[in-house]
Coordinates of C-alpha atoms in Angstrom, one line a residue:
X6 CA -1.5 12.6 -1.8
X7 CA 0.5 15.4 -3.2
X8 CA 0.1 18.1 -0.5
X9 CA 2.8 18.2 2.2
X10 CA 1.5 17.2 5.6
X11 CA 1.8 19.5 8.6
X12 CA 5.2 19.4 10.4
X13 CA 5.1 16.1 12.3
X14 CA 4.6 15.9 16.1
X15 CA 7.7 14.7 17.8
X16 CA 5.8 12.8 20.5
X17 CA 5.7 9.0 20.5
X18 CA 2.2 7.4 20.0
X19 CA 1.4 5.6 23.2
X20 CA 0.7 2.3 21.5
X21 CA 4.1 2.4 19.8
X22 CA 6.0 3.6 22.9
X23 CA 4.8 0.6 24.9
X24 CA 6.6 -1.7 22.5
X25 CA 9.9 0.2 22.6
X26 CA 12.9 0.0 24.8
X27 CA 14.3 3.3 26.2
X28 CA 17.0 3.2 23.5
X29 CA 14.4 2.8 20.8
X30 CA 12.3 5.6 22.2
X31 CA 15.4 7.9 22.1
X32 CA 16.1 6.9 18.5
X33 CA 12.5 7.6 17.5
X34 CA 12.6 11.0 19.0
X35 CA 15.9 11.8 17.5
X36 CA 14.8 10.9 14.0
X37 CA 11.5 12.7 14.4
X38 CA 13.3 15.9 15.4
X39 CA 15.7 15.4 12.5
X40 CA 12.7 15.1 10.2
X41 CA 11.1 18.3 11.6
X42 CA 14.3 20.3 11.1
X43 CA 14.6 18.9 7.5
X44 CA 11.0 20.0 6.7
X45 CA 11.5 23.5 8.2
X46 CA 14.8 23.9 6.4
X47 CA 13.4 22.7 3.1
X48 CA 10.5 25.1 3.4
X49 CA 12.9 27.9 4.0
X50 CA 14.7 27.0 0.8
X51 CA 11.7 28.1 -1.2
X52 CA 10.8 24.7 -2.7
X53 CA 14.1 23.0 -1.8
X54 CA 16.5 24.6 -4.2
X55 CA 19.5 23.0 -2.6
X56 CA 17.9 19.6 -3.1
X57 CA 18.5 19.8 -6.8
X58 CA 22.1 19.1 -6.2
X59 CA 21.4 15.6 -4.9
X60 CA 23.0 12.8 -6.9
X61 CA 21.4 9.6 -7.9
X62 CA 22.1 6.4 -5.9
X63 CA 21.5 2.7 -6.5
X64 CA 21.7 -0.4 -4.4
X65 CA 25.2 -1.2 -3.2
X66 CA 26.4 -4.5 -1.8
X67 CA 26.3 -4.6 2.0
X68 CA 29.7 -4.7 3.6
X69 CA 30.9 -8.2 4.4
X70 CA 31.7 -7.3 8.0
X71 CA 30.3 -4.9 10.5
X72 CA 31.9 -3.0 13.4
X73 CA 28.9 -3.9 15.5
X74 CA 28.8 -7.5 16.8
X75 CA 25.9 -9.5 15.2
X76 CA 24.6 -10.3 18.7
X77 CA 23.9 -6.6 19.3
X78 CA 22.1 -6.0 16.0
X79 CA 18.3 -6.5 16.5
X80 CA 16.1 -6.9 13.4
X81 CA 12.9 -4.8 13.2
X82 CA 10.2 -3.8 10.7
X83 CA 9.2 -7.3 9.6
X84 CA 6.7 -7.3 6.7
X85 CA 5.3 -10.2 4.7
X86 CA 4.2 -10.4 1.0
X87 CA 3.0 -13.2 -1.2
X88 CA 5.1 -14.5 -4.0
X89 CA 3.5 -15.0 -7.4
X90 CA 1.7 -18.1 -5.9
X91 CA 0.2 -17.4 -2.4
X92 CA -0.5 -21.1 -1.9
X93 CA 3.2 -22.0 -1.9
X94 CA 5.3 -18.8 -1.7
X95 CA 5.9 -16.2 1.0
X96 CA 8.4 -13.4 1.1
X97 CA 9.7 -12.2 4.5
X98 CA 11.4 -8.8 4.7
X99 CA 12.9 -6.8 7.6
X100 CA 15.4 -4.2 8.4
X101 CA 18.6 -4.1 10.5
X102 CA 20.3 -0.9 11.8
X103 CA 23.8 -2.0 10.7
X104 CA 25.3 -4.4 8.1
X105 CA 25.1 -8.0 9.1
X106 CA 26.7 -11.3 7.9
X107 CA 24.8 -14.3 6.7
X108 CA 21.2 -13.3 7.4
X109 CA 18.5 -16.0 7.3
X110 CA 15.0 -17.0 8.3
X111 CA 14.1 -20.0 10.4
X112 CA 10.7 -21.6 9.6
X113 CA 8.8 -24.5 11.1
X114 CA 5.4 -25.8 12.2
X115 CA 5.7 -24.7 15.9
X116 CA 7.7 -22.0 17.7
X117 CA 9.9 -24.7 19.2
X118 CA 10.6 -26.4 15.9
X119 CA 12.1 -23.9 13.5
X120 CA 14.2 -26.5 11.7
X121 CA 14.1 -25.2 8.2
X122 CA 16.7 -22.4 7.5
X123 CA 16.6 -20.2 4.4
X124 CA 19.3 -17.8 3.5
X125 CA 18.3 -14.2 3.0
X126 CA 19.6 -11.3 0.9
X127 CA 20.7 -7.9 2.1
X128 CA 19.7 -4.9 -0.1
X129 CA 21.7 -1.9 1.1
X130 CA 20.3 1.6 0.2
X131 CA 22.5 4.7 0.3
X132 CA 20.9 8.1 0.5
X133 CA 23.4 11.0 0.0
X134 CA 23.4 13.8 2.5
X135 CA 22.5 17.5 1.9
X136 CA 24.3 20.3 3.6
X137 CA 22.1 21.8 6.3
X138 CA 19.3 19.3 5.6
X139 CA 20.4 15.7 6.3
X140 CA 23.4 13.5 6.7
X141 CA 24.4 10.6 4.5
X142 CA 22.4 7.5 5.4
X143 CA 22.9 3.8 4.8
X144 CA 20.0 1.5 5.4
X145 CA 19.9 -2.3 5.3
X146 CA 16.9 -4.2 4.2
X147 CA 16.8 -8.0 4.3
X148 CA 14.7 -10.4 2.2
X149 CA 14.1 -14.1 2.2
X150 CA 12.1 -16.1 -0.4
X151 CA 10.2 -19.1 0.9
X152 CA 9.1 -21.4 -1.8
X153 CA 7.6 -25.0 -1.8
X154 CA 5.3 -24.3 1.2
X155 CA 2.2 -26.3 1.9
X156 CA -1.1 -24.6 1.0
X157 CA -3.5 -23.6 3.8
X158 CA -0.8 -24.1 6.4
X159 CA 0.3 -21.9 9.4
X160 CA 4.0 -21.5 9.7
X161 CA 6.2 -20.0 12.5
X162 CA 9.3 -18.0 11.6
X163 CA 12.1 -16.0 13.1
X164 CA 14.6 -13.7 11.4
X165 CA 18.3 -13.6 12.3
X166 CA 21.9 -13.4 11.1
X167 CA 25.3 -14.5 12.3
X168 CA 25.5 -13.9 16.0
X169 CA 21.7 -13.5 16.3
X170 CA 19.7 -16.8 16.3
X171 CA 16.0 -16.2 16.5
X172 CA 15.5 -19.8 17.8
X173 CA 17.5 -19.0 21.0
X174 CA 15.6 -17.9 24.1
X175 CA 17.5 -14.6 24.1
X176 CA 16.4 -13.6 20.6
X177 CA 13.0 -15.1 20.1
X178 CA 11.4 -11.6 20.0
X179 CA 11.6 -11.8 16.2
X180 CA 9.2 -14.8 16.0
X181 CA 6.1 -14.4 14.0
X182 CA 3.5 -16.5 12.0
X183 CA 1.9 -16.5 8.6
X184 CA -0.6 -18.7 6.8
X185 CA -0.4 -19.7 3.1
X186 CA -3.5 -19.5 0.8
X187 CA -5.6 -22.6 0.7
X188 CA -5.3 -25.1 -2.2
X189 CA -9.0 -24.6 -3.1
X190 CA -11.3 -21.6 -2.6
X191 CA -12.4 -21.3 1.0
X192 CA -16.1 -20.8 1.8
X193 CA -15.2 -17.2 2.7
X194 CA -12.2 -15.0 3.6
X195 CA -11.6 -11.3 4.3
X196 CA -9.0 -8.9 2.9
X197 CA -8.5 -5.3 3.7
X198 CA -7.3 -2.2 1.8
X199 CA -6.4 1.5 2.2
X200 CA -4.0 4.1 0.9
X201 CA -2.1 7.1 2.2
X202 CA -0.7 5.8 5.5
X203 CA 2.4 7.6 6.8
X204 CA 3.7 7.6 10.4
X205 CA 1.0 9.0 12.6
X206 CA -1.0 7.9 15.7
X207 CA -4.1 7.6 13.4
X208 CA -2.2 5.2 11.1
X209 CA -1.3 3.0 14.1
X210 CA -4.9 3.1 15.3
X211 CA -6.2 2.1 11.9
X212 CA -3.8 -0.8 11.8
X213 CA -5.0 -2.0 15.2
X214 CA -8.7 -2.0 14.0
X215 CA -7.7 -3.6 10.7
X216 CA -5.9 -6.5 12.5
X217 CA -9.1 -7.3 14.3
X218 CA -10.7 -8.2 11.0
X219 CA -8.2 -11.1 10.7
X220 CA -7.5 -10.4 7.0
X221 CA -5.9 -13.0 4.7
X222 CA -3.9 -10.1 3.1
X223 CA -3.9 -6.4 2.9
X224 CA -3.8 -4.1 -0.2
X225 CA -2.0 -0.8 0.2
X226 CA -2.9 1.6 -2.6
X227 CA 0.3 3.7 -2.4
X228 CA 1.7 6.7 -0.6
X229 CA 3.1 4.3 1.9
X230 CA 5.4 6.3 4.2
X231 CA 5.7 9.9 3.1
X232 CA 9.5 10.0 3.5
X233 CA 9.1 12.2 0.4
X234 CA 6.7 14.8 1.7
X235 CA 6.4 16.7 -1.6
X236 CA 5.3 13.9 -3.9
X237 CA 6.3 15.3 -7.2
X238 CA 8.8 12.6 -8.0
X239 CA 11.6 15.1 -8.4
X240 CA 15.0 15.5 -6.8
X241 CA 13.9 18.9 -5.5
X242 CA 11.3 17.2 -3.3
X243 CA 11.8 17.4 0.5
X244 CA 12.9 14.0 1.6
X245 CA 13.9 12.2 4.9
X246 CA 14.7 8.5 4.5
X247 CA 14.7 7.9 8.3
X248 CA 10.9 8.1 8.1
X249 CA 11.0 4.6 6.7
X250 CA 12.6 3.3 9.9
X251 CA 9.7 4.6 11.9
X252 CA 7.1 3.4 9.4
X253 CA 8.4 -0.2 9.3
X254 CA 8.5 -0.3 13.1
X255 CA 4.9 1.1 13.2
X256 CA 3.5 -1.3 10.6
X257 CA 5.2 -4.4 12.0
X258 CA 2.3 -4.8 14.4
X259 CA 0.2 -6.1 11.4
X260 CA 2.6 -6.7 8.5
X261 CA 4.6 -9.4 10.5
X262 CA 1.6 -11.7 10.1
X263 CA -0.6 -10.2 7.3
X264 CA 0.9 -10.1 3.8
X265 CA 1.2 -6.3 3.1
X266 CA 0.7 -6.0 -0.7
X267 CA 1.8 -2.5 -1.7
X268 CA 1.7 -0.6 -4.9
X269 CA 3.3 2.8 -5.9
X270 CA 1.9 6.3 -5.1
X271 CA 3.3 9.6 -6.2
X272 CA 5.0 10.0 -2.8
X273 CA 6.7 6.7 -3.4
X274 CA 8.7 8.0 -6.4
X275 CA 11.9 8.7 -4.6
X276 CA 14.1 10.3 -7.2
X277 CA 17.4 9.7 -5.4
X278 CA 17.7 5.9 -6.1
X279 CA 16.9 5.2 -9.8
X280 CA 15.8 7.1 -13.0
X281 CA 12.1 6.3 -12.3
X282 CA 12.4 6.6 -8.5
X283 CA 11.6 3.0 -7.6
X284 CA 15.0 1.9 -6.4
X285 CA 13.9 2.6 -2.8
X286 CA 10.7 0.5 -3.2
X287 CA 12.7 -2.4 -4.7
X288 CA 15.1 -2.3 -1.7
X289 CA 12.4 -2.3 0.9
X290 CA 9.8 -4.6 -0.5
X291 CA 9.7 -8.1 -2.1
X292 CA 6.6 -8.3 -4.2
X293 CA 5.4 -10.9 -6.8
X294 CA 7.6 -10.7 -9.9
X295 CA 5.0 -11.8 -12.4
X296 CA 4.2 -8.3 -13.8
X297 CA 5.5 -7.1 -17.1
X298 CA 8.7 -5.7 -15.7
X299 CA 9.3 -6.4 -12.0
X300 CA 12.8 -4.8 -12.0
X301 CA 11.7 -1.4 -13.2
X302 CA 8.0 -1.3 -12.2
X303 CA 7.8 -3.3 -8.9
X304 CA 4.3 -1.9 -8.1
X305 CA 2.7 -3.8 -11.1
X306 CA 1.9 -7.5 -10.4
X307 CA -0.9 -9.9 -9.9
X308 CA -1.9 -12.8 -7.6
X309 CA -5.0 -14.9 -6.9
X310 CA -6.4 -15.9 -3.5
X311 CA -9.4 -18.2 -3.4
X312 CA -11.9 -17.1 -5.9
X313 CA -10.5 -13.5 -6.2
X314 CA -7.9 -12.3 -8.7
X315 CA -6.0 -9.2 -7.7
X316 CA -4.1 -6.8 -10.0
X317 CA -1.8 -4.1 -8.7
X318 CA -0.9 -1.2 -11.0
X319 CA 1.6 1.7 -11.1
X320 CA -0.7 4.7 -11.8
X321 CA 2.3 7.1 -12.0
X322 CA 2.8 5.7 -15.5
X323 CA -0.5 7.2 -16.7
X324 CA -1.1 10.1 -14.4
X325 CA -1.9 13.5 -16.0
X326 CA -1.9 15.3 -12.7
X327 CA 1.7 14.4 -11.5
X328 CA 3.6 13.6 -14.7
X329 CA 7.1 12.7 -13.4
X330 CA 6.8 9.1 -14.6
X331 CA 4.0 9.6 -17.3
X332 CA 4.6 7.1 -20.0
X333 CA 7.7 5.5 -18.4
X334 CA 6.6 2.0 -19.4
X335 CA 5.9 3.1 -23.0
X336 CA 2.4 1.4 -23.0
X337 CA 3.7 -2.0 -21.8
X338 CA 1.9 -1.9 -18.5
X339 CA -1.4 -1.2 -20.2
X340 CA -0.9 -4.0 -22.7
X341 CA 0.0 -6.4 -19.8
X342 CA -3.1 -5.3 -17.9
X343 CA -5.3 -6.2 -20.9
X344 CA -3.7 -9.7 -21.1
X345 CA -3.9 -10.3 -17.4
X346 CA -7.5 -9.2 -17.0
X347 CA -8.4 -11.5 -19.9
X348 CA -6.7 -14.4 -18.2
X349 CA -8.4 -13.8 -14.9
X350 CA -11.8 -13.3 -16.4
X351 CA -11.7 -16.5 -18.4
X352 CA -10.5 -18.6 -15.5
X353 CA -13.1 -21.0 -14.0
X354 CA -11.5 -20.6 -10.6
X355 CA -11.9 -16.9 -10.5
X356 CA -15.3 -15.3 -9.6
X357 CA -14.1 -11.7 -8.9
X358 CA -11.4 -9.4 -10.2
X359 CA -10.1 -6.6 -8.0
X360 CA -7.7 -3.9 -9.2
X361 CA -5.9 -1.4 -7.0
X362 CA -3.6 1.5 -7.6
X363 CA -3.0 5.0 -6.3
X364 CA -4.5 7.9 -8.4
X365 CA -8.2 8.2 -8.4
X366 CA -10.3 7.1 -11.3
X367 CA -13.4 8.8 -9.8
X368 CA -13.3 11.2 -6.8
X369 CA -14.4 14.7 -6.0
X370 CA -12.0 15.6 -3.1
X371 CA -8.8 17.6 -3.4
X372 CA -7.0 15.8 -6.2
X373 CA -10.3 14.9 -7.9
X374 CA -10.1 12.4 -10.8
X375 CA -7.1 11.6 -13.1
X376 CA -7.9 11.8 -16.7
X377 CA -4.8 9.8 -17.6
X378 CA -6.1 6.8 -15.6
X379 CA -9.4 7.1 -17.3
X380 CA -7.9 7.3 -20.8
X381 CA -5.6 4.4 -20.4
X382 CA -7.5 1.9 -18.2
X383 CA -11.3 2.6 -18.1
X384 CA -11.9 0.8 -21.5
X385 CA -10.1 -2.3 -20.1
X386 CA -12.1 -2.2 -16.8
X387 CA -15.3 -2.1 -18.8
X388 CA -14.1 -4.7 -21.4
X389 CA -13.2 -7.3 -18.7
X390 CA -16.0 -6.4 -16.3
X391 CA -13.7 -5.6 -13.3
X392 CA -15.7 -6.0 -10.1
X393 CA -14.0 -3.5 -7.8
X394 CA -11.4 -0.8 -8.2
X395 CA -9.6 0.5 -5.1
X396 CA -7.7 3.8 -5.1
X397 CA -6.1 6.2 -2.6
X398 CA -4.6 9.6 -3.3
X399 CA -7.5 11.6 -1.8
X400 CA -7.4 11.4 2.0
X401 CA -11.1 10.5 2.4
X402 CA -13.5 7.7 1.8
X403 CA -15.6 8.1 -1.4
X404 CA -17.5 5.4 -3.3
X405 CA -19.2 5.6 -6.6
X406 CA -22.3 4.0 -8.1
X407 CA -21.8 1.2 -10.6
X408 CA -20.2 2.9 -13.7
X409 CA -19.8 1.8 -17.3
X410 CA -18.5 4.0 -20.1
X411 CA -18.2 6.9 -17.6
X412 CA -22.0 6.8 -16.8
X413 CA -24.0 5.5 -14.0
X414 CA -25.2 2.0 -14.9
X415 CA -27.0 1.5 -11.6
X416 CA -27.2 3.6 -8.4
X417 CA -25.7 1.7 -5.5
X418 CA -26.9 3.2 -2.2
X419 CA -25.6 1.9 1.2
X420 CA -26.6 -1.7 1.6
X421 CA -27.4 -2.3 -2.1
X422 CA -26.3 -5.1 -4.4
X423 CA -24.9 -4.7 -7.9
X424 CA -23.9 -7.0 -10.8
X425 CA -20.9 -5.9 -12.9
X426 CA -22.1 -8.0 -15.9
X427 CA -25.1 -5.7 -16.1
X428 CA -24.4 -2.5 -14.1
X429 CA -20.7 -1.8 -14.4
X430 CA -17.8 -1.3 -11.9
X431 CA -17.8 0.3 -8.5
X432 CA -14.8 2.5 -7.7
X433 CA -13.7 3.2 -4.1
X434 CA -11.3 5.9 -2.8
X435 CA -9.9 4.6 0.5
X436 CA -7.3 7.2 1.3
X437 CA -8.0 7.6 5.0
X438 CA -5.3 5.3 6.3
X439 CA -3.6 7.8 8.6
X440 CA -2.2 10.9 6.8
X441 CA -3.8 14.3 7.3
X442 CA -7.4 14.3 6.1
X443 CA -8.9 16.2 3.1
X444 CA -12.4 17.5 2.7
X445 CA -15.1 17.6 0.0
X446 CA -15.3 20.9 -2.0
X447 CA -18.0 23.5 -2.2
X448 CA -19.6 22.6 1.1
X449 CA -20.5 19.1 -0.1
X450 CA -21.6 17.1 3.0
X451 CA -20.5 13.7 4.0
X452 CA -23.0 10.9 3.2
X453 CA -22.5 7.5 4.8
X454 CA -24.4 4.8 6.7
X455 CA -26.6 6.3 9.3
X456 CA -26.1 9.8 8.0
X457 CA -27.2 9.7 4.3
X458 CA -27.2 13.0 2.5
X459 CA -27.8 12.1 -1.2
X460 CA -27.2 14.7 -3.9
X461 CA -28.3 14.6 -7.5
X462 CA -24.9 16.0 -8.6
X463 CA -21.6 17.3 -7.3
X464 CA -19.3 19.9 -9.0
X465 CA -15.8 18.5 -9.5
X466 CA -13.1 18.2 -12.1
X467 CA -10.6 15.9 -13.7
X468 CA -7.0 16.4 -14.8
X469 CA -6.2 16.6 -18.5
X470 CA -3.1 15.7 -20.4
X471 CA -2.1 19.4 -20.4
X472 CA -2.2 19.3 -16.5
X473 CA -5.3 21.5 -16.5
X474 CA -8.5 21.0 -14.5
X475 CA -11.5 20.2 -16.6
X476 CA -14.6 21.2 -14.7
X477 CA -17.2 18.5 -14.4
X478 CA -20.6 17.9 -12.9
X479 CA -20.8 14.3 -11.7
X480 CA -23.8 12.2 -10.6
X481 CA -21.8 9.1 -9.3
X482 CA -20.6 10.3 -5.9
X483 CA -22.7 8.0 -3.7
X484 CA -20.9 7.7 -0.3
X485 CA -18.6 10.3 1.2
X486 CA -16.8 10.2 4.6
X487 CA -14.0 12.6 5.9
X488 CA -12.6 10.4 8.7
X489 CA -9.9 7.8 9.0
X490 CA -11.1 4.5 7.6
X491 CA -10.3 1.4 5.6
X492 CA -12.0 -1.2 3.4
X493 CA -12.9 -4.7 4.7
X494 CA -14.0 -7.1 1.9
X495 CA -15.4 -10.6 2.5
X496 CA -15.3 -12.9 -0.5
X497 CA -17.7 -15.8 -0.4
X498 CA -17.5 -18.7 -2.8
X499 CA -21.3 -19.4 -2.9
X500 CA -23.2 -22.4 -1.8
X501 CA -25.2 -24.7 -4.2
X502 CA -27.9 -22.5 -5.8
X503 CA -26.4 -19.3 -4.5
X504 CA -24.1 -17.0 -6.4
X505 CA -20.7 -16.0 -5.1
X506 CA -20.5 -12.5 -3.7
X507 CA -18.2 -9.8 -2.4
X508 CA -19.4 -8.0 0.6
X509 CA -17.6 -4.7 0.7
X510 CA -17.6 -2.7 3.9
X511 CA -15.9 0.5 5.0
X512 CA -15.0 0.8 8.6
X513 CA -14.1 4.0 10.5
X514 CA -11.1 4.1 12.8
X515 CA -13.5 3.4 15.7
X516 CA -14.6 0.2 14.1
X517 CA -18.0 1.6 13.2
X518 CA -19.3 0.6 9.7
X519 CA -19.8 3.6 7.4
X520 CA -20.7 1.9 4.2
X521 CA -21.5 -1.6 2.8
X522 CA -22.7 -3.1 -0.5
X523 CA -22.6 -6.4 -2.3
X524 CA -21.2 -7.4 -5.7
X525 CA -22.8 -10.5 -7.3
X526 CA -22.2 -11.9 -10.7
X527 CA -24.9 -13.4 -13.0

């Protein structure tokens, strides 16, 4: 999602307003108005010329004391993530509006028994101000690592700090729950996925429908918040860090109980915090640290849940379209991907391998396909018979046939079944999470469940290394939908005599199914 959205509406979505105090509603409106003025000013500066004077910033230690009493500082924006082992590790993160002392998490088997106390870490993030655009801003993100948990167990937790005890009746609004992954593969479970969310009423509505699927975890394919509305990964981008405060409050409705596994989009390269722009992501998120370089590339990691192995990738590293971070891992991410896919594919416990990242491998909407992704990773997806690839970037839903070597191995119409060992990999663009929608070019019509409009071919293009568009006629665009939507994937282990399968569904914001197909192996 490279195109700037329309100037945001300053109203409060009704679903969000109902959960806010009057003071919180005032702050929401204040920050939204500030963001509107920032966008208008940046546009008037002909591409943000003044922004180029912004200096870099890194994490700075949070002050040991605060002028605000701890009892008056209310945590918000809780979001969960697995550690490297979802059976025994959970990471709990949240935000506080001021610096606090001695933050911690209470954990226990019931809301009335939060006897285990785990110290937390504050990661302070300073964003320098720009004259006429924004003020200096300090934000405080808090993280706790929970290890040694019991598999397949529901835990209750509350977040707090000195002066604010979540176990007390006055402060139990921060209580939440999570469940660890089971020790052995369950008969079935559901996970969800999308990309390109932002802070909008449609994003909140999508979250509400998603929560109803009771997912074990959620995959977010990048372009998380759109605080950087330009998306070029440069200091000249228009940027408002207060958008993150609104985003985390919005997303807390689901992320406080569903592990929110994010990766990095082009709008997540925030150039004010570190050379590669990922300092902000490292401050706000605690993700599995089992990738090739968790410190410098937090959006590349892997985990397993049940019979599914999941790999997250940073596609900015290979993107030809938006080259701000092109080659920043010097090939190490691709080498790690090869090793990790081999490990997953040879594991007896893993039936399916799912890979997710931001830029599209195959799509025909605005940004089309990224040749850099194809050059770097398609050979590995084919080599290791990846079952499903999930992307964002284009704000639509689009799904391919099964592809191998860039060609259709098998057509996969709505409701069909495919076998990656024979047919190839299915690629899904699930970029309809909440940001302004795109369309399909040249009058190409939507084609989805209940309204199929098959085409033999579609005129599109892909990005080359020289940042040029290479015109292309494609035959793989099987399902297209230009509404808000998300993926819901059910993994089934398989009964005696029956093969395991992934049942992949796409649901519209209304909850109506717009696509479904099965992946079976062997």
